[in-house]
Amino acid sequence: MARVQIESEVTGNVWKVEVAAGDAVREGDVLIILESMKMEIPVEAPEAGKVAELLVAPEDSVEEDQVVAVIETA
Amino acid sequence: MFRRVFIANRGVVARRIVRACSELGVESVAAYSDLDRDAPHVAEATASARLPGFRAADTYVNIERVIAAAKTAGADALHPGYGFLAENPDFASRVADAGIAFIGPGPGAIRTFGEKTGARRHMEQAGFPVAPGSELIEDERALSAAARRIGWPVMLKPAAGGGGIGMRVARSEAELVAAFASAKALAQGAFGNAAVYLEALLPNPRHIELQMLGDGERVRCVGERECSVQRRHQKVIEEAPAPGVQPGHLADIGERAVAALEAMGYASLGTVETLLAKRRFAFLEVNTRLQVEHGVTEEVTGLDLVQLQIRLAAGERLDEVLPPERAPQGSNRFAVQARIYAEDSRRMLPSTGTLSTYRPPRLTGVRVEAGYAEGQAMTPYYDPLLAKVIGTGATREFAIGRTLVGVKAFEIRGVDTNRDLLQAILRHPDFLAGKVHTGWLEARLKAGPRPAGAPLLL
């Protein structure tokens, strides 16, 4: 089992969290949608696995490179 | 004329409105959030009013706070700019109820054009060409029947929407049924209204729009703009006139737009947006406000559209503000606008940060609308428009060249910008030939994020 940390690519705010801890995800699934400068920026799973941790909630602000979720890969 | 205009906006457009007020000899009150205390529009206005907080929801789109601030400031008129509350009919009527003149059309016109099936119906009845489409779609049976009547491919569009947000394309019955639920959810999320309708998807259309002015009785069209260079339905480059469209064809669609707005007694500045595909115009939407790209029309006509908008709101007649003998009859000027956005064009992401350098160029034939000052921050809370550069000349090539030079000479450090992308577009043979459509830019960027060193455009 490898733990993959997923970072935000932008400074912005969390608009929606699309998954719950424990959910199985495929590569490219949208985990979180961020909002910055009136644009929606999806945070996607870089590979298949299980959502181990969700570190943000809607309306939280996030910085660029901040870890927003952790995925456990098989 | 008004005594004091409250400006419920920020950035580039707030500065533009301050300038128009000053030139009309009217006082201006700049609203500002806690992030915009040091913005140039605040320094340049005759007075300012703080909107505490920084999120748009707490400040520039908070109806209660904006109206309270305008009343406290003693304003007798309010200019909403574009975006934020500019096309909110409830806001327009609340402003009027507070005894303040709303600089825009009445809430009735904003509401009619804000609901897209009603807008289509109004335009069609007035003789304006409309693409095949449907009324509001209630269920899957109505959906399939409407799609078969319209013909594939079709677009599912939010009825309360606009600006291309939340649209879904379907090329078959299966795709359409699959898209229906998610289109409704998207519409509900984005506009608080799940209603959707269908419209034919036109092949590679050009976006051409008509600048209108009305006084409630008479309406006039003062020219067209082409805005086909778009990304995610956001305009990037705009120009006037539209290259290669027959003058007679433009005159005809302009007359139809005049008739459609006169039929509803339209009283203000407004824009009729159309798509031009296979030599036929089709109605897109009416924007009941000043547009970001109004400057290219100003450059080719010599009109000051913001001053005209304010004077019309103050009750002047069209014939007074724009005497018929002065009405622009074609033009021998060309203008091109490039929008400088805070973005990382290679990764296609917005870019935040502090503007350590922000130096607009001063060049002959180049008009710059700059919204920021050095040292200000670009934050996630507002839109990414940093500035507009408008090049003008006696030929289209001249105007493009001047825009290119202006974009290049604009010094900005501290955030990433799309200046390289703008230059790549302004040099691209398709753009130079006037052969672009609304899907052109995205098709040229299709390869996805471009690695450093690789050309930005295909």
PDB file of N, CA and C in Angstrom, chain B residues 130-183:
ATOM      1  N   VAL B 130     -33.507  33.177 -35.094  1.00  0.00           N
ATOM      2  CA  VAL B 130     -33.232  32.362 -33.912  1.00  0.00           C
ATOM      3  C   VAL B 130     -32.953  30.941 -34.389  1.00  0.00           C
ATOM      4  N   ALA B 131     -31.941  30.292 -33.836  1.00  0.00           N
ATOM      5  CA  ALA B 131     -31.638  28.906 -34.224  1.00  0.00           C
ATOM      6  C   ALA B 131     -32.763  28.002 -33.750  1.00  0.00           C
ATOM      7  N   PRO B 132     -32.985  26.852 -34.430  1.00  0.00           N
ATOM      8  CA  PRO B 132     -34.026  25.934 -33.955  1.00  0.00           C
ATOM      9  C   PRO B 132     -33.781  25.584 -32.491  1.00  0.00           C
ATOM     10  N   GLY B 133     -34.865  25.566 -31.705  1.00  0.00           N
ATOM     11  CA  GLY B 133     -34.713  25.282 -30.277  1.00  0.00           C
ATOM     12  C   GLY B 133     -36.040  24.908 -29.675  1.00  0.00           C
ATOM     13  N   SER B 134     -36.061  24.761 -28.367  1.00  0.00           N
ATOM     14  CA  SER B 134     -37.270  24.307 -27.675  1.00  0.00           C
ATOM     15  C   SER B 134     -37.687  25.316 -26.610  1.00  0.00           C
ATOM     16  N   GLU B 135     -38.861  25.068 -26.048  1.00  0.00           N
ATOM     17  CA  GLU B 135     -39.253  25.737 -24.811  1.00  0.00           C
ATOM     18  C   GLU B 135     -38.565  24.995 -23.658  1.00  0.00           C
ATOM     19  N   LEU B 136     -38.908  25.311 -22.413  1.00  0.00           N
ATOM     20  CA  LEU B 136     -38.333  24.596 -21.271  1.00  0.00           C
ATOM     21  C   LEU B 136     -38.689  23.118 -21.375  1.00  0.00           C
ATOM     22  N   ILE B 137     -37.732  22.259 -21.062  1.00  0.00           N
ATOM     23  CA  ILE B 137     -37.943  20.812 -21.168  1.00  0.00           C
ATOM     24  C   ILE B 137     -38.305  20.253 -19.791  1.00  0.00           C
ATOM     25  N   GLU B 138     -39.504  19.623 -19.735  1.00  0.00           N
ATOM     26  CA  GLU B 138     -39.972  19.140 -18.432  1.00  0.00           C
ATOM     27  C   GLU B 138     -39.532  17.699 -18.157  1.00  0.00           C
ATOM     28  N   ASP B 139     -39.558  16.853 -19.183  1.00  0.00           N
ATOM     29  CA  ASP B 139     -39.264  15.442 -18.932  1.00  0.00           C
ATOM     30  C   ASP B 139     -38.575  14.811 -20.149  1.00  0.00           C
ATOM     31  N   GLU B 140     -38.209  13.540 -19.993  1.00  0.00           N
ATOM     32  CA  GLU B 140     -37.429  12.876 -21.047  1.00  0.00           C
ATOM     33  C   GLU B 140     -38.194  12.709 -22.353  1.00  0.00           C
ATOM     34  N   ARG B 141     -39.523  12.564 -22.257  1.00  0.00           N
ATOM     35  CA  ARG B 141     -40.291  12.394 -23.488  1.00  0.00           C
ATOM     36  C   ARG B 141     -40.249  13.691 -24.312  1.00  0.00           C
ATOM     37  N   ALA B 142     -40.451  14.815 -23.627  1.00  0.00           N
ATOM     38  CA  ALA B 142     -40.390  16.107 -24.304  1.00  0.00           C
ATOM     39  C   ALA B 142     -38.984  16.354 -24.859  1.00  0.00           C
ATOM     40  N   LEU B 143     -38.003  15.879 -24.129  1.00  0.00           N
ATOM     41  CA  LEU B 143     -36.596  16.048 -24.522  1.00  0.00           C
ATOM     42  C   LEU B 143     -36.327  15.380 -25.871  1.00  0.00           C
ATOM     43  N   SER B 144     -36.721  14.095 -25.960  1.00  0.00           N
ATOM     44  CA  SER B 144     -36.447  13.343 -27.188  1.00  0.00           C
ATOM     45  C   SER B 144     -37.220  13.914 -28.371  1.00  0.00           C
ATOM     46  N   ALA B 145     -38.484  14.267 -28.133  1.00  0.00           N
ATOM     47  CA  ALA B 145     -39.300  14.821 -29.218  1.00  0.00           C
ATOM     48  C   ALA B 145     -38.686  16.126 -29.725  1.00  0.00           C
ATOM     49  N   ALA B 146     -38.257  16.987 -28.813  1.00  0.00           N
ATOM     50  CA  ALA B 146     -37.683  18.274 -29.215  1.00  0.00           C
ATOM     51  C   ALA B 146     -36.387  18.069 -29.987  1.00  0.00           C
ATOM     52  N   ALA B 147     -35.558  17.132 -29.525  1.00  0.00           N
ATOM     53  CA  ALA B 147     -34.272  16.889 -30.193  1.00  0.00           C
ATOM     54  C   ALA B 147     -34.487  16.373 -31.613  1.00  0.00           C
ATOM     55  N   ARG B 148     -35.466  15.493 -31.792  1.00  0.00           N
ATOM     56  CA  ARG B 148     -35.722  14.963 -33.140  1.00  0.00           C
ATOM     57  C   ARG B 148     -36.202  16.070 -34.077  1.00  0.00           C
ATOM     58  N   ARG B 149     -37.010  16.989 -33.534  1.00  0.00           N
ATOM     59  CA  ARG B 149     -37.498  18.099 -34.347  1.00  0.00           C
ATOM     60  C   ARG B 149     -36.349  19.045 -34.734  1.00  0.00           C
ATOM     61  N   ILE B 150     -35.443  19.314 -33.770  1.00  0.00           N
ATOM     62  CA  ILE B 150     -34.347  20.267 -34.008  1.00  0.00           C
ATOM     63  C   ILE B 150     -33.290  19.655 -34.925  1.00  0.00           C
ATOM     64  N   GLY B 151     -32.983  18.350 -34.710  1.00  0.00           N
ATOM     65  CA  GLY B 151     -31.926  17.686 -35.485  1.00  0.00           C
ATOM     66  C   GLY B 151     -30.621  17.692 -34.720  1.00  0.00           C
ATOM     67  N   TRP B 152     -29.804  16.644 -34.897  1.00  0.00           N
ATOM     68  CA  TRP B 152     -28.545  16.498 -34.147  1.00  0.00           C
ATOM     69  C   TRP B 152     -27.428  17.276 -34.809  1.00  0.00           C
ATOM     70  N   PRO B 153     -26.406  17.694 -34.062  1.00  0.00           N
ATOM     71  CA  PRO B 153     -26.317  17.645 -32.597  1.00  0.00           C
ATOM     72  C   PRO B 153     -27.105  18.781 -31.946  1.00  0.00           C
ATOM     73  N   VAL B 154     -27.446  18.579 -30.670  1.00  0.00           N
ATOM     74  CA  VAL B 154     -28.160  19.618 -29.927  1.00  0.00           C
ATOM     75  C   VAL B 154     -27.355  20.020 -28.693  1.00  0.00           C
ATOM     76  N   MET B 155     -27.752  21.158 -28.144  1.00  0.00           N
ATOM     77  CA  MET B 155     -27.132  21.636 -26.923  1.00  0.00           C
ATOM     78  C   MET B 155     -28.200  21.761 -25.845  1.00  0.00           C
ATOM     79  N   LEU B 156     -27.890  21.252 -24.665  1.00  0.00           N
ATOM     80  CA  LEU B 156     -28.748  21.468 -23.493  1.00  0.00           C
ATOM     81  C   LEU B 156     -28.233  22.720 -22.815  1.00  0.00           C
ATOM     82  N   LYS B 157     -29.107  23.707 -22.625  1.00  0.00           N
ATOM     83  CA  LYS B 157     -28.639  24.974 -22.037  1.00  0.00           C
ATOM     84  C   LYS B 157     -29.487  25.348 -20.824  1.00  0.00           C
ATOM     85  N   PRO B 158     -28.861  25.912 -19.790  1.00  0.00           N
ATOM     86  CA  PRO B 158     -29.633  26.371 -18.631  1.00  0.00           C
ATOM     87  C   PRO B 158     -30.462  27.606 -19.003  1.00  0.00           C
ATOM     88  N   ALA B 159     -31.757  27.594 -18.651  1.00  0.00           N
ATOM     89  CA  ALA B 159     -32.625  28.709 -19.031  1.00  0.00           C
ATOM     90  C   ALA B 159     -32.268  29.991 -18.284  1.00  0.00           C
ATOM     91  N   ALA B 160     -31.750  29.837 -17.064  1.00  0.00           N
ATOM     92  CA  ALA B 160     -31.417  31.025 -16.272  1.00  0.00           C
ATOM     93  C   ALA B 160     -29.960  31.425 -16.469  1.00  0.00           C
ATOM     94  N   GLY B 161     -29.302  30.790 -17.431  1.00  0.00           N
ATOM     95  CA  GLY B 161     -27.853  30.937 -17.560  1.00  0.00           C
ATOM     96  C   GLY B 161     -27.434  32.071 -18.455  1.00  0.00           C
ATOM     97  N   GLY B 162     -26.283  31.898 -19.039  1.00  0.00           N
ATOM     98  CA  GLY B 162     -25.714  32.925 -19.886  1.00  0.00           C
ATOM     99  C   GLY B 162     -24.210  32.744 -19.880  1.00  0.00           C
ATOM    100  N   GLY B 163     -23.569  33.359 -20.886  1.00  0.00           N
ATOM    101  CA  GLY B 163     -22.118  33.292 -20.951  1.00  0.00           C
ATOM    102  C   GLY B 163     -21.598  31.882 -21.181  1.00  0.00           C
ATOM    103  N   GLY B 164     -22.483  30.969 -21.635  1.00  0.00           N
ATOM    104  CA  GLY B 164     -22.000  29.644 -22.005  1.00  0.00           C
ATOM    105  C   GLY B 164     -21.753  28.699 -20.843  1.00  0.00           C
ATOM    106  N   ILE B 165     -22.126  29.110 -19.620  1.00  0.00           N
ATOM    107  CA  ILE B 165     -21.843  28.270 -18.459  1.00  0.00           C
ATOM    108  C   ILE B 165     -22.883  27.152 -18.355  1.00  0.00           C
ATOM    109  N   GLY B 166     -22.414  25.932 -18.099  1.00  0.00           N
ATOM    110  CA  GLY B 166     -23.316  24.806 -17.830  1.00  0.00           C
ATOM    111  C   GLY B 166     -23.973  24.191 -19.057  1.00  0.00           C
ATOM    112  N   MET B 167     -23.435  24.428 -20.253  1.00  0.00           N
ATOM    113  CA  MET B 167     -24.030  23.845 -21.462  1.00  0.00           C
ATOM    114  C   MET B 167     -23.489  22.424 -21.686  1.00  0.00           C
ATOM    115  N   ARG B 168     -24.326  21.539 -22.238  1.00  0.00           N
ATOM    116  CA  ARG B 168     -23.892  20.184 -22.571  1.00  0.00           C
ATOM    117  C   ARG B 168     -24.280  19.896 -24.019  1.00  0.00           C
ATOM    118  N   VAL B 169     -23.369  19.294 -24.767  1.00  0.00           N
ATOM    119  CA  VAL B 169     -23.643  18.931 -26.154  1.00  0.00           C
ATOM    120  C   VAL B 169     -24.038  17.460 -26.212  1.00  0.00           C
ATOM    121  N   ALA B 170     -25.049  17.120 -27.035  1.00  0.00           N
ATOM    122  CA  ALA B 170     -25.431  15.722 -27.220  1.00  0.00           C
ATOM    123  C   ALA B 170     -25.552  15.445 -28.715  1.00  0.00           C
ATOM    124  N   ARG B 171     -24.977  14.309 -29.145  1.00  0.00           N
ATOM    125  CA  ARG B 171     -24.980  13.958 -30.569  1.00  0.00           C
ATOM    126  C   ARG B 171     -25.908  12.796 -30.879  1.00  0.00           C
ATOM    127  N   SER B 172     -26.489  12.210 -29.855  1.00  0.00           N
ATOM    128  CA  SER B 172     -27.414  11.088 -30.071  1.00  0.00           C
ATOM    129  C   SER B 172     -28.418  11.063 -28.932  1.00  0.00           C
ATOM    130  N   GLU B 173     -29.486  10.302 -29.147  1.00  0.00           N
ATOM    131  CA  GLU B 173     -30.530  10.139 -28.144  1.00  0.00           C
ATOM    132  C   GLU B 173     -29.941   9.646 -26.811  1.00  0.00           C
ATOM    133  N   ALA B 174     -29.047   8.650 -26.881  1.00  0.00           N
ATOM    134  CA  ALA B 174     -28.461   8.080 -25.662  1.00  0.00           C
ATOM    135  C   ALA B 174     -27.657   9.147 -24.910  1.00  0.00           C
ATOM    136  N   GLU B 175     -26.855   9.904 -25.661  1.00  0.00           N
ATOM    137  CA  GLU B 175     -26.049  10.964 -25.029  1.00  0.00           C
ATOM    138  C   GLU B 175     -26.947  12.010 -24.393  1.00  0.00           C
ATOM    139  N   LEU B 176     -28.041  12.307 -25.092  1.00  0.00           N
ATOM    140  CA  LEU B 176     -28.942  13.362 -24.619  1.00  0.00           C
ATOM    141  C   LEU B 176     -29.607  12.954 -23.308  1.00  0.00           C
ATOM    142  N   VAL B 177     -30.114  11.739 -23.256  1.00  0.00           N
ATOM    143  CA  VAL B 177     -30.787  11.259 -22.051  1.00  0.00           C
ATOM    144  C   VAL B 177     -29.789  11.219 -20.894  1.00  0.00           C
ATOM    145  N   ALA B 178     -28.558  10.775 -21.199  1.00  0.00           N
ATOM    146  CA  ALA B 178     -27.534  10.705 -20.158  1.00  0.00           C
ATOM    147  C   ALA B 178     -27.175  12.099 -19.645  1.00  0.00           C
ATOM    148  N   ALA B 179     -27.207  13.092 -20.547  1.00  0.00           N
ATOM    149  CA  ALA B 179     -26.783  14.448 -20.172  1.00  0.00           C
ATOM    150  C   ALA B 179     -27.873  15.235 -19.440  1.00  0.00           C
ATOM    151  N   PHE B 180     -29.135  14.788 -19.580  1.00  0.00           N
ATOM    152  CA  PHE B 180     -30.271  15.571 -19.078  1.00  0.00           C
ATOM    153  C   PHE B 180     -30.177  15.839 -17.571  1.00  0.00           C
ATOM    154  N   ALA B 181     -29.992  14.763 -16.789  1.00  0.00           N
ATOM    155  CA  ALA B 181     -29.967  14.919 -15.331  1.00  0.00           C
ATOM    156  C   ALA B 181     -28.787  15.785 -14.891  1.00  0.00           C
ATOM    157  N   SER B 182     -27.610  15.532 -15.504  1.00  0.00           N
ATOM    158  CA  SER B 182     -26.440  16.291 -15.063  1.00  0.00           C
ATOM    159  C   SER B 182     -26.540  17.752 -15.513  1.00  0.00           C
ATOM    160  N   ALA B 183     -27.185  18.001 -16.665  1.00  0.00           N
ATOM    161  CA  ALA B 183     -27.363  19.395 -17.107  1.00  0.00           C
ATOM    162  C   ALA B 183     -28.278  20.132 -16.133  1.00  0.00           C
TER     163      ALA B 183
END
